[in-house]
Coordinates of N, CA and C in Angstrom, one line a residue:
M26 N 194.6 65.6 116.2 CA 194.2 66.7 117.0 C 193.0 66.3 117.8
V27 N 192.9 66.7 119.1 CA 191.8 66.3 120.0 C 190.8 67.4 119.9
P28 N 189.5 67.0 119.7 CA 188.5 68.1 119.6 C 188.4 68.9 120.9
Q29 N 188.0 70.1 120.7 CA 187.9 71.1 121.9 C 187.0 70.6 122.9
G30 N 185.9 70.0 122.6 CA 184.9 69.5 123.5 C 185.4 68.3 124.4
D31 N 186.2 67.4 123.8 CA 186.8 66.3 124.5 C 187.8 66.9 125.6
R32 N 188.7 67.8 125.2 CA 189.6 68.4 126.1 C 188.9 69.1 127.2
R33 N 187.9 69.8 126.9 CA 187.1 70.5 128.0 C 186.5 69.5 128.9
S34 N 185.9 68.4 128.4 CA 185.3 67.3 129.2 C 186.3 66.7 130.2
R35 N 187.5 66.4 129.6 CA 188.6 65.9 130.5 C 189.0 66.9 131.6
F36 N 189.1 68.1 131.2 CA 189.5 69.2 132.1 C 188.4 69.3 133.2
E37 N 187.2 69.3 132.9 CA 186.1 69.4 133.8 C 186.1 68.1 134.8
A38 N 186.3 67.0 134.2 CA 186.4 65.7 135.0 C 187.5 65.8 136.0
R39 N 188.7 66.3 135.5 CA 189.8 66.4 136.4 C 189.6 67.4 137.5
L40 N 188.9 68.5 137.1 CA 188.6 69.6 138.1 C 187.6 69.0 139.2
R41 N 186.7 68.2 138.8 CA 185.8 67.6 139.7 C 186.5 66.6 140.7
D42 N 187.5 65.9 140.1 CA 188.3 65.0 140.9 C 189.1 65.8 142.0
V43 N 189.7 66.9 141.5 CA 190.5 67.8 142.4 C 189.6 68.4 143.5
E44 N 188.4 68.8 143.1 CA 187.4 69.4 144.1 C 187.0 68.3 145.1
T45 N 186.8 67.1 144.7 CA 186.4 66.0 145.5 C 187.5 65.7 146.5
E46 N 188.8 65.7 146.0 CA 189.9 65.4 146.9 C 190.1 66.5 147.9
L47 N 189.9 67.8 147.5 CA 190.0 68.9 148.4 C 188.9 68.8 149.5
A48 N 187.7 68.4 149.2 CA 186.7 68.3 150.2 C 187.0 67.2 151.1
R49 N 187.6 66.1 150.6 CA 188.1 65.0 151.5 C 189.1 65.5 152.5
L50 N 190.1 66.2 151.9 CA 191.2 66.7 152.8 C 190.7 67.7 153.8
R51 N 189.7 68.5 153.5 CA 189.1 69.5 154.5 C 188.4 68.7 155.6
G52 N 187.8 67.6 155.2 CA 187.2 66.7 156.3 C 188.2 66.1 157.2
V53 N 189.3 65.6 156.6 CA 190.4 65.1 157.4 C 191.0 66.2 158.3
R54 N 191.2 67.4 157.8 CA 191.7 68.5 158.6 C 190.8 68.8 159.8
D55 N 189.5 68.8 159.5 CA 188.5 69.1 160.5 C 188.5 68.0 161.6
T56 N 188.7 66.8 161.2 CA 188.7 65.6 162.1 C 190.0 65.8 163.0
M57 N 191.1 66.1 162.4 CA 192.4 66.3 163.1 C 192.3 67.5 164.1
V58 N 191.7 68.6 163.7 CA 191.5 69.7 164.6 C 190.6 69.3 165.8
A59 N 189.6 68.6 165.5 CA 188.7 68.2 166.6 C 189.4 67.2 167.6
A60 N 190.2 66.3 167.0 CA 191.0 65.4 167.8 C 192.0 66.1 168.6
G61 N 192.7 67.1 168.1 CA 193.6 67.9 168.8 C 193.0 68.6 170.0
A62 N 191.8 69.2 169.8 CA 191.1 69.9 170.8 C 190.7 68.9 171.9
R63 N 190.3 67.7 171.6 CA 189.9 66.7 172.6 C 191.2 66.2 173.3
A64 N 192.3 66.1 172.6 CA 193.6 65.7 173.3 C 194.0 66.8 174.3
R65 N 193.9 68.1 173.9 CA 194.2 69.2 174.8 C 193.3 69.2 176.1
E66 N 192.0 68.9 175.8 CA 191.1 68.8 176.9 C 191.5 67.6 177.9
L67 N 191.8 66.5 177.3 CA 192.2 65.4 178.1 C 193.5 65.7 178.9
A68 N 194.5 66.3 178.3 CA 195.7 66.7 179.0 C 195.4 67.6 180.2
A69 N 194.5 68.6 180.0 CA 194.2 69.5 181.0 C 193.4 68.8 182.2
T70 N 192.5 67.9 181.8 CA 191.8 67.1 182.8 C 192.7 66.2 183.6
L71 N 193.6 65.6 182.9 CA 194.5 64.7 183.6 C 195.5 65.4 184.5
A72 N 195.9 66.6 184.1 CA 196.9 67.4 184.9 C 196.2 67.9 186.2
A73 N 194.8 68.1 186.1 CA 194.1 68.7 187.2 C 193.6 67.6 188.2
D74 N 193.4 66.4 187.8 CA 192.9 65.4 188.6 C 194.0 64.8 189.5
T75 N 193.5 64.4 190.7 CA 194.4 63.8 191.7 C 193.8 62.5 192.2
V76 N 194.6 61.5 192.3 CA 194.1 60.2 192.8 C 195.0 59.8 194.0
A77 N 194.5 59.4 195.1 CA 195.3 59.0 196.3 C 195.0 57.5 196.7
S78 N 196.0 56.9 197.2 CA 195.9 55.6 197.7 C 196.8 55.4 199.0
T79 N 196.3 54.6 199.9 CA 197.0 54.4 201.2 C 197.4 53.0 201.3
S80 N 198.6 52.8 201.8 CA 199.1 51.4 202.0 C 198.2 50.6 203.0
D81 N 198.3 49.3 203.0 CA 197.5 48.5 203.8 C 197.7 48.8 205.3
D82 N 198.9 49.1 205.7 CA 199.2 49.4 207.1 C 198.9 50.9 207.5
G83 N 198.5 51.7 206.5 CA 198.1 53.1 206.8 C 199.2 54.0 207.0
V84 N 200.5 53.6 206.8 CA 201.6 54.4 207.0 C 201.8 55.5 206.0
A85 N 201.6 55.1 204.7 CA 201.9 56.0 203.6 C 200.6 56.2 202.7
T86 N 200.4 57.5 202.4 CA 199.4 57.8 201.4 C 200.1 58.6 200.3
V87 N 199.9 58.1 199.0 CA 200.5 58.7 197.9 C 199.4 59.2 197.0
S88 N 199.6 60.5 196.5 CA 198.7 61.1 195.6 C 199.4 61.3 194.3
C89 N 198.7 60.9 193.2 CA 199.2 61.1 191.8 C 198.3 62.0 191.0
D90 N 198.9 62.7 190.0 CA 198.0 63.4 189.1 C 197.4 62.3 188.1
G91 N 196.5 62.8 187.2 CA 195.9 61.9 186.3 C 196.8 61.2 185.3
R92 N 198.0 61.6 185.2 CA 199.0 61.0 184.3 C 199.8 59.9 185.1
G93 N 199.6 59.8 186.4 CA 200.3 58.8 187.2 C 201.6 59.4 187.8
H94 N 201.8 60.7 187.7 CA 203.0 61.3 188.3 C 202.7 61.6 189.8
V95 N 203.7 61.2 190.6 CA 203.5 61.4 192.1 C 203.5 62.9 192.4
D96 N 202.4 63.2 193.2 CA 202.3 64.6 193.6 C 202.7 64.8 195.0
T97 N 202.2 64.0 195.9 CA 202.6 64.1 197.3 C 202.7 62.7 198.0
V98 N 203.4 62.6 199.0 CA 203.5 61.4 199.9 C 203.3 61.9 201.3
V99 N 202.4 61.3 202.0 CA 202.1 61.7 203.3 C 202.2 60.5 204.2
F100 N 202.9 60.7 205.4 CA 203.1 59.6 206.3 C 202.3 59.8 207.6
D101 N 201.8 58.7 208.1 CA 201.1 58.7 209.4 C 202.2 58.7 210.4
R102 N 202.3 59.7 211.3 CA 203.4 59.8 212.2 C 203.6 58.6 213.1
A103 N 202.5 58.2 213.7 CA 202.6 57.0 214.6 C 203.1 55.8 213.9
G104 N 202.5 55.5 212.7 CA 203.0 54.4 211.9 C 204.4 54.5 211.5
Y105 N 204.8 55.7 211.1 CA 206.2 55.9 210.6 C 207.2 55.6 211.7
N106 N 206.9 55.9 212.9 CA 207.8 55.7 214.1 C 207.8 54.3 214.6
R107 N 206.9 53.4 214.2 CA 206.8 52.1 214.7 C 207.3 51.0 213.7
I108 N 207.7 51.4 212.5 CA 208.2 50.4 211.5 C 209.7 50.7 211.2
D109 N 210.3 49.7 210.6 CA 211.7 49.9 210.2 C 211.7 50.4 208.7
E110 N 212.9 50.7 208.2 CA 213.1 51.3 206.9 C 212.5 50.4 205.8
K111 N 212.7 49.1 205.9 CA 212.2 48.2 204.8 C 210.7 48.3 204.7
Q112 N 210.1 48.2 205.9 CA 208.6 48.3 206.0 C 208.1 49.7 205.4
L113 N 208.9 50.7 205.8 CA 208.5 52.1 205.3 C 208.6 52.1 203.8
C114 N 209.6 51.6 203.2 CA 209.8 51.5 201.7 C 208.7 50.7 201.1
D115 N 208.4 49.6 201.7 CA 207.3 48.7 201.2 C 206.0 49.4 201.2
S116 N 205.7 50.2 202.3 CA 204.4 50.9 202.4 C 204.3 52.0 201.3
V117 N 205.4 52.7 201.2 CA 205.4 53.8 200.1 C 205.2 53.2 198.8
L118 N 205.9 52.1 198.5 CA 205.8 51.5 197.1 C 204.5 51.0 196.9
Q119 N 203.9 50.3 197.9 CA 202.5 49.8 197.8 C 201.5 50.9 197.5
A120 N 201.6 52.0 198.2 CA 200.6 53.1 198.0 C 200.9 53.8 196.7
R121 N 202.1 53.9 196.3 CA 202.5 54.5 195.0 C 202.0 53.7 193.9
Y122 N 202.2 52.4 193.9 CA 201.7 51.5 192.9 C 200.2 51.6 192.7
R123 N 199.5 51.5 193.8 CA 198.0 51.6 193.8 C 197.5 52.9 193.2
A124 N 198.1 54.0 193.7 CA 197.7 55.3 193.2 C 198.0 55.5 191.7
R125 N 199.1 55.1 191.3 CA 199.5 55.2 189.8 C 198.6 54.3 189.0
D126 N 198.3 53.1 189.5 CA 197.4 52.2 188.7 C 196.0 52.7 188.6
R127 N 195.5 53.2 189.7 CA 194.2 53.8 189.7 C 194.1 55.0 188.8
A128 N 195.1 55.9 188.9 CA 195.2 57.1 188.0 C 195.2 56.7 186.6
R129 N 195.9 55.7 186.2 CA 195.9 55.2 184.8 C 194.6 54.6 184.4
R130 N 194.0 53.8 185.2 CA 192.7 53.3 184.9 C 191.6 54.4 184.7
E131 N 191.6 55.3 185.6 CA 190.6 56.4 185.6 C 190.9 57.3 184.4
S132 N 192.2 57.5 184.1 CA 192.6 58.3 182.9 C 192.1 57.7 181.6
A133 N 192.3 56.4 181.6 CA 191.8 55.6 180.4 C 190.3 55.8 180.2
A134 N 189.6 55.8 181.3 CA 188.1 55.9 181.3 C 187.8 57.3 180.8
V135 N 188.5 58.3 181.3 CA 188.3 59.7 180.8 C 188.6 59.8 179.3
G136 N 189.7 59.2 178.9 CA 190.0 59.2 177.4 C 189.0 58.5 176.6
R137 N 188.5 57.4 177.0 CA 187.4 56.7 176.3 C 186.2 57.6 176.2
D138 N 185.8 58.2 177.3 CA 184.7 59.1 177.3 C 184.9 60.3 176.4
L139 N 186.0 60.9 176.4 CA 186.3 62.0 175.6 C 186.4 61.7 174.1
F140 N 187.0 60.6 173.8 CA 187.3 60.3 172.4 C 186.2 59.5 171.7
H141 N 185.4 58.8 172.5 CA 184.4 57.9 172.0 C 183.0 58.3 172.4
G142 N 182.8 59.4 173.2 CA 181.5 59.8 173.6 C 180.7 58.9 174.5
D143 N 181.4 58.0 175.2 CA 180.7 57.1 176.1 C 180.6 57.8 177.4
S144 N 179.5 58.5 177.6 CA 179.3 59.3 178.8 C 179.4 58.6 180.1
G145 N 179.2 57.3 180.1 CA 179.2 56.5 181.3 C 180.6 56.0 181.7
A146 N 181.6 56.2 180.8 CA 182.8 55.5 181.0 C 183.7 56.1 182.1
A147 N 183.6 57.4 182.3 CA 184.5 58.0 183.3 C 183.8 57.9 184.7
T148 N 184.6 57.5 185.6 CA 184.1 57.3 187.0 C 184.9 58.1 188.0
G149 N 184.4 59.2 188.5 CA 185.0 59.8 189.6 C 186.3 60.5 189.3
V150 N 186.6 60.8 188.0 CA 187.9 61.5 187.7 C 187.6 63.0 187.5

């Protein structure tokens, strides 16, 4: 038979272990809640931001949101009328690539700033 004091000591030790684990889990939960809030803030920021880029020939300007999704494509009328279809496609693709690339770079900077607290990381987004 196990003495009453030993059983009580083991129970109290186990209870302390459970309380320690619960405190750890509360900390994990709080960290996840904070990360979720930062992720929602980032998503809202990226949805609201717009980045534009123009092709070298000035014919096409493409605007993307912060996620790199094309928002608008604007053509210079004079330039549009002086080039052929292939050049037009090349102009649009060039402007689109640049705008999406810039949006992704700036979004990454915003994400670094938001998740790592580097206040100087975001530039112009």
